[in-house]
Short mmCIF file of C-alpha atoms in Angstrom, two decimals:
data_model
loop_
_atom_site.label_atom_id
_atom_site.label_comp_id
_atom_site.label_asym_id
_atom_site.label_seq_id
_atom_site.Cartn_x
_atom_site.Cartn_y
_atom_site.Cartn_z
CA TYR A 1 10.01 -14.54 31.25
CA SER A 2 7.28 -15.54 28.83
CA MET A 3 8.25 -15.56 25.16
CA LYS A 4 4.61 -15.18 24.14
CA LEU A 5 3.34 -11.85 22.87
CA ASN A 6 0.57 -10.07 24.73
CA TYR A 7 -2.83 -10.84 23.24
CA ARG A 8 -4.20 -7.97 21.17
CA PRO A 9 -7.92 -8.42 20.41
CA GLU A 10 -7.82 -5.69 17.76
CA ILE A 11 -5.60 -7.92 15.62
CA ASP A 12 -8.19 -10.70 15.71
CA GLY A 13 -10.76 -8.06 14.74
CA LEU A 14 -8.69 -7.06 11.72
CA ARG A 15 -8.28 -10.73 10.80
CA ALA A 16 -12.05 -11.19 10.93
CA ILE A 17 -12.59 -8.17 8.69
CA ALA A 18 -9.96 -9.45 6.26
CA ILE A 19 -11.39 -12.97 6.12
CA LEU A 20 -14.99 -11.83 5.69
CA SER A 21 -14.08 -9.34 2.98
CA VAL A 22 -12.26 -12.02 0.96
CA ILE A 23 -15.13 -14.51 1.44
CA PHE A 24 -17.73 -11.96 0.29
CA TYR A 25 -15.53 -10.96 -2.64
CA HIS A 26 -15.26 -14.54 -3.90
CA SER A 27 -18.91 -15.32 -3.18
CA GLU A 28 -19.92 -13.13 -6.15
CA ILE A 29 -22.87 -11.61 -4.28
CA TYR A 30 -24.86 -9.04 -6.27
CA ILE A 31 -27.22 -6.46 -4.80
CA PHE A 32 -29.39 -4.63 -7.33
CA GLU A 33 -27.06 -5.85 -10.11
CA ASN A 34 -24.02 -4.41 -8.33
CA LYS A 35 -21.35 -6.73 -6.98
CA PHE A 36 -21.12 -6.57 -3.20
CA LEU A 37 -17.74 -5.59 -1.76
CA THR A 38 -15.83 -5.35 -5.03
CA GLY A 39 -12.65 -4.43 -3.12
CA GLY A 40 -12.83 -7.42 -0.79
CA PHE A 41 -9.54 -8.80 -2.10
CA LEU A 42 -7.86 -6.06 -0.04
CA GLY A 43 -8.38 -8.40 2.90
CA VAL A 44 -5.24 -10.21 1.73
CA ASP A 45 -3.30 -6.95 1.97
CA ILE A 46 -4.52 -6.54 5.55
CA PHE A 47 -3.13 -9.99 6.33
CA PHE A 48 0.26 -9.02 4.93
CA VAL A 49 0.42 -5.99 7.22
CA ILE A 50 -0.59 -8.12 10.21
CA SER A 51 2.06 -10.71 9.32
CA GLY A 52 4.77 -8.08 9.16
CA TYR A 53 3.65 -6.72 12.52
CA LEU A 54 3.56 -10.11 14.27
CA ILE A 55 6.89 -11.39 12.95
CA THR A 56 8.67 -8.17 13.90
CA SER A 57 7.07 -8.25 17.35
CA ILE A 58 8.26 -11.83 17.84
CA ILE A 59 11.83 -10.88 16.90
CA LEU A 60 11.89 -7.83 19.17
CA ASN A 61 10.29 -9.68 22.07
CA GLU A 62 12.71 -12.61 21.95
CA LYS A 63 15.72 -10.35 21.48
CA LYS A 64 14.73 -8.21 24.45
CA ILE A 65 14.15 -11.19 26.76
CA THR A 66 17.09 -13.40 25.77
CA GLY A 67 19.45 -10.86 24.20
CA ASN A 68 19.49 -12.96 21.05
CA PHE A 69 17.22 -14.38 18.35
CA SER A 70 17.43 -17.94 17.07
CA LEU A 71 16.71 -18.16 13.36
CA LYS A 72 16.69 -21.96 13.54
CA ASN A 73 14.03 -22.04 16.25
CA PHE A 74 12.03 -19.39 14.44
CA TYR A 75 11.93 -21.38 11.21
CA ILE A 76 11.04 -24.57 13.07
CA ARG A 77 8.17 -22.82 14.86
CA ARG A 78 6.86 -21.45 11.56
CA LEU A 79 6.91 -24.91 9.96
CA ARG A 80 5.22 -26.52 12.95
CA ARG A 81 2.53 -23.88 12.92
CA LEU A 82 1.75 -23.85 9.20
CA MET A 83 2.82 -27.14 7.62
CA PRO A 84 0.33 -29.56 9.30
CA ALA A 85 -2.68 -27.50 8.25
CA LEU A 86 -1.28 -27.05 4.74
CA ILE A 87 -0.72 -30.78 4.33
CA VAL A 88 -4.31 -31.48 5.42
CA VAL A 89 -5.68 -28.87 3.00
CA CYS A 90 -3.64 -30.22 0.06
CA PHE A 91 -4.48 -33.85 0.85
CA THR A 92 -8.24 -33.32 1.24
CA THR A 93 -8.33 -31.09 -1.83
CA LEU A 94 -6.61 -33.77 -3.91
CA ILE A 95 -9.13 -36.38 -2.72
CA ALA A 96 -12.06 -34.13 -3.62
CA GLY A 97 -10.39 -33.19 -6.91
CA TYR A 98 -10.08 -36.86 -7.86
CA PHE A 99 -13.88 -37.15 -7.92
CA ILE A 100 -14.74 -33.68 -9.21
CA LEU A 101 -12.07 -32.43 -11.60
CA SER A 102 -11.23 -33.51 -15.11
CA PRO A 103 -7.93 -35.37 -15.68
CA THR A 104 -6.28 -32.13 -16.84
CA GLY A 105 -7.64 -30.26 -13.83
CA LEU A 106 -6.41 -32.98 -11.49
CA ILE A 107 -2.91 -32.80 -12.98
CA GLU A 108 -2.87 -29.02 -12.46
CA LEU A 109 -4.11 -29.49 -8.90
CA SER A 110 -1.34 -32.02 -8.22
CA LYS A 111 1.27 -29.60 -9.50
CA SER A 112 -0.09 -26.71 -7.45
CA SER A 113 -0.14 -28.98 -4.37
CA ILE A 114 3.55 -29.74 -4.72
CA PHE A 115 4.44 -26.08 -5.21
CA SER A 116 2.20 -25.12 -2.27
CA LEU A 117 3.97 -27.54 0.08
CA PHE A 118 7.25 -25.81 -0.76
CA TYR A 119 5.66 -22.36 -0.35
CA VAL A 120 6.33 -21.30 -3.95
CA SER A 121 2.86 -21.68 -5.45
CA ASN A 122 2.82 -17.96 -6.22
CA PHE A 123 5.55 -18.59 -8.81
CA TYR A 124 3.62 -21.55 -10.23
CA PHE A 125 0.44 -19.54 -10.70
CA TYR A 126 2.38 -16.68 -12.27
CA LEU A 127 4.23 -18.94 -14.71
CA SER A 128 0.96 -20.71 -15.53
CA HIS A 129 -0.58 -17.34 -16.48
CA PHE A 130 -3.46 -17.67 -14.04
CA THR A 131 -4.74 -14.11 -13.63
CA TYR A 132 -6.26 -13.61 -10.20
CA GLY A 133 -9.94 -12.66 -10.25
CA THR A 134 -10.75 -14.07 -13.69
CA GLU A 135 -13.13 -16.93 -14.46
CA SER A 136 -10.23 -19.12 -15.62
CA VAL A 137 -8.96 -19.47 -12.04
CA LEU A 138 -12.29 -20.25 -10.36
CA LEU A 139 -11.52 -23.98 -10.58
CA LYS A 140 -8.03 -23.66 -9.05
CA PRO A 141 -8.73 -24.88 -5.49
CA LEU A 142 -5.29 -23.99 -4.15
CA LEU A 143 -5.00 -20.57 -5.74
CA HIS A 144 -5.27 -18.96 -2.30
CA THR A 145 -1.92 -20.50 -1.29
CA TRP A 146 -0.10 -17.86 -3.37
CA SER A 147 -0.39 -15.48 -0.42
CA LEU A 148 0.94 -18.13 1.96
CA GLY A 149 3.94 -18.50 -0.35
CA VAL A 150 4.58 -14.74 -0.20
CA GLU A 151 4.36 -14.77 3.60
CA GLU A 152 6.73 -17.71 3.97
CA GLN A 153 9.25 -16.15 1.62
CA PHE A 154 9.07 -13.03 3.78
CA TYR A 155 9.60 -15.14 6.91
CA VAL A 156 12.78 -16.56 5.38
CA ILE A 157 14.26 -13.25 4.28
CA PHE A 158 13.04 -10.62 6.72
CA PRO A 159 14.41 -11.94 10.07
CA ILE A 160 17.94 -11.98 8.63
CA PHE A 161 17.53 -8.48 7.19
CA PHE A 162 15.95 -7.11 10.37
CA LEU A 163 18.57 -8.61 12.68
CA ILE A 164 21.32 -7.04 10.57
CA ILE A 165 19.85 -3.55 10.86
CA LEU A 166 19.12 -4.08 14.57
CA ASN A 167 22.72 -5.04 15.23
CA LYS A 168 24.57 -2.85 12.75
CA PHE A 169 22.31 0.18 12.32
CA LYS A 170 20.35 0.22 15.58
CA ASP A 171 20.03 4.01 15.61
CA LYS A 172 18.66 4.11 12.04
CA VAL A 173 16.06 1.31 12.09
CA LEU A 174 13.10 3.65 11.68
CA ILE A 175 14.70 5.57 8.82
CA LEU A 176 15.73 2.37 7.04
CA LEU A 177 12.27 0.82 7.29
CA LEU A 178 10.64 3.99 5.98
CA SER A 179 13.20 4.16 3.16
CA PHE A 180 12.61 0.57 2.06
CA ILE A 181 8.83 1.09 2.12
CA ALA A 182 9.14 4.24 -0.01
CA LEU A 183 11.59 2.58 -2.40
CA ASN A 184 9.36 -0.45 -2.88
CA LEU A 185 6.33 1.75 -3.57
CA ILE A 186 8.28 3.74 -6.15
CA VAL A 187 9.56 0.57 -7.85
CA ILE A 188 6.17 -1.12 -8.15
CA GLN A 189 4.46 2.07 -9.30
CA PHE A 190 6.93 3.57 -11.75
CA LEU A 191 9.60 1.03 -12.79
CA GLY A 192 7.71 0.12 -15.94
CA ASN A 193 8.21 3.66 -17.24
CA LEU A 194 11.90 3.00 -17.83
CA ASN A 195 12.93 1.84 -21.30
CA LYS A 196 16.17 1.21 -23.18
CA THR A 197 15.96 4.06 -25.66
CA SER A 198 14.86 7.23 -23.86
CA ILE A 199 15.38 6.07 -20.22
CA ILE A 200 11.95 7.40 -19.24
CA ASP A 201 8.92 6.67 -21.37
CA GLU A 202 7.40 9.74 -22.99
CA ASN A 203 3.94 8.56 -21.93
CA PHE A 204 4.70 8.49 -18.21
CA LEU A 205 2.19 6.34 -16.33
CA PHE A 206 1.30 6.60 -12.67
CA TYR A 207 1.03 2.79 -12.48
CA ALA A 208 3.54 0.98 -14.65
CA PRO A 209 4.48 -2.39 -13.13
CA THR A 210 6.96 -4.88 -14.57
CA LYS A 211 7.01 -8.66 -14.56
CA PHE A 212 9.07 -8.48 -11.37
CA THR A 213 6.29 -6.59 -9.62
CA ASP A 214 3.45 -8.90 -10.61
CA PHE A 215 0.41 -9.45 -8.38
CA TYR A 216 1.78 -12.77 -7.10
CA PHE A 217 5.31 -11.66 -6.21
CA ILE A 218 6.72 -10.68 -2.84
CA THR A 219 8.39 -7.71 -4.56
CA SER A 220 4.91 -6.21 -4.93
CA ARG A 221 3.98 -6.86 -1.30
CA LEU A 222 7.10 -5.87 0.61
CA TRP A 223 5.80 -2.40 1.43
CA GLU A 224 2.74 -3.92 3.12
CA LEU A 225 4.75 -6.42 5.15
CA LEU A 226 7.29 -3.75 6.06
CA SER A 227 4.50 -1.38 7.07
CA GLY A 228 3.45 -3.93 9.66
CA ALA A 229 7.07 -4.22 10.75
CA LEU A 230 7.27 -0.45 11.07
CA VAL A 231 4.18 -0.32 13.30
CA ALA A 232 5.59 -3.10 15.50
CA TYR A 233 8.91 -1.31 15.87
CA ILE A 234 7.24 1.99 16.79
CA LEU A 235 4.87 0.40 19.31
CA PHE A 236 7.35 -1.95 20.92
CA ASP A 237 8.56 -0.99 24.38
CA ASN A 238 12.27 -0.69 23.58
CA GLU A 239 13.44 1.35 26.54
CA ASN A 240 17.18 0.67 27.17
CA PHE A 241 16.99 -2.00 24.46
CA PHE A 242 18.99 -0.27 21.75
CA SER A 243 21.34 1.62 24.05
#
């Protein structure tokens, strides 16, 4: 049996839409003094959903064919797939930065390169107070690796979590995924309304994030990744698989 997933051209179509929207967003194109595709950054969110879908499909496919899922092999495959390209990007960016950036900028680039190679650059950019979309981050060549960090952190955590619910709660997988998605949405939308004195803030806000649900954190993106996982689980041909 082939361990490869069936090719789905619609996923490549979604990837193309996501990539183009992000490119147009960062290109700062104006038409009649109006910025073109102001919501283009949502392309990153599309990628998160696709990632959740693909990883879940890989787990289900391997488990159906072999009856098991090797976390070790999964992590090795992820590193082989992503690390070479990331090393090339960091290396070439550092070379270009040596000739283009100021000494301070080059130091920051070196730091972000190290964090990127360990897939934790999202934490670096958060702690450095680099607000995404502002002019202050336009000269941060590796800023885009924050999303790669989120994806890799998901790849580390999610397979373990998903295998547990597949093995221990196989008749409640759908309910659990929906529950975690709903819970994550509630947390990132309303958690900031809680305070120490009156429990719930008198001025209740529809969007009240906390520092734990910042733009760069996986805690803010779990619902998107899990939405992809939910779609994969629903679509996967699991006849006689969970019996």
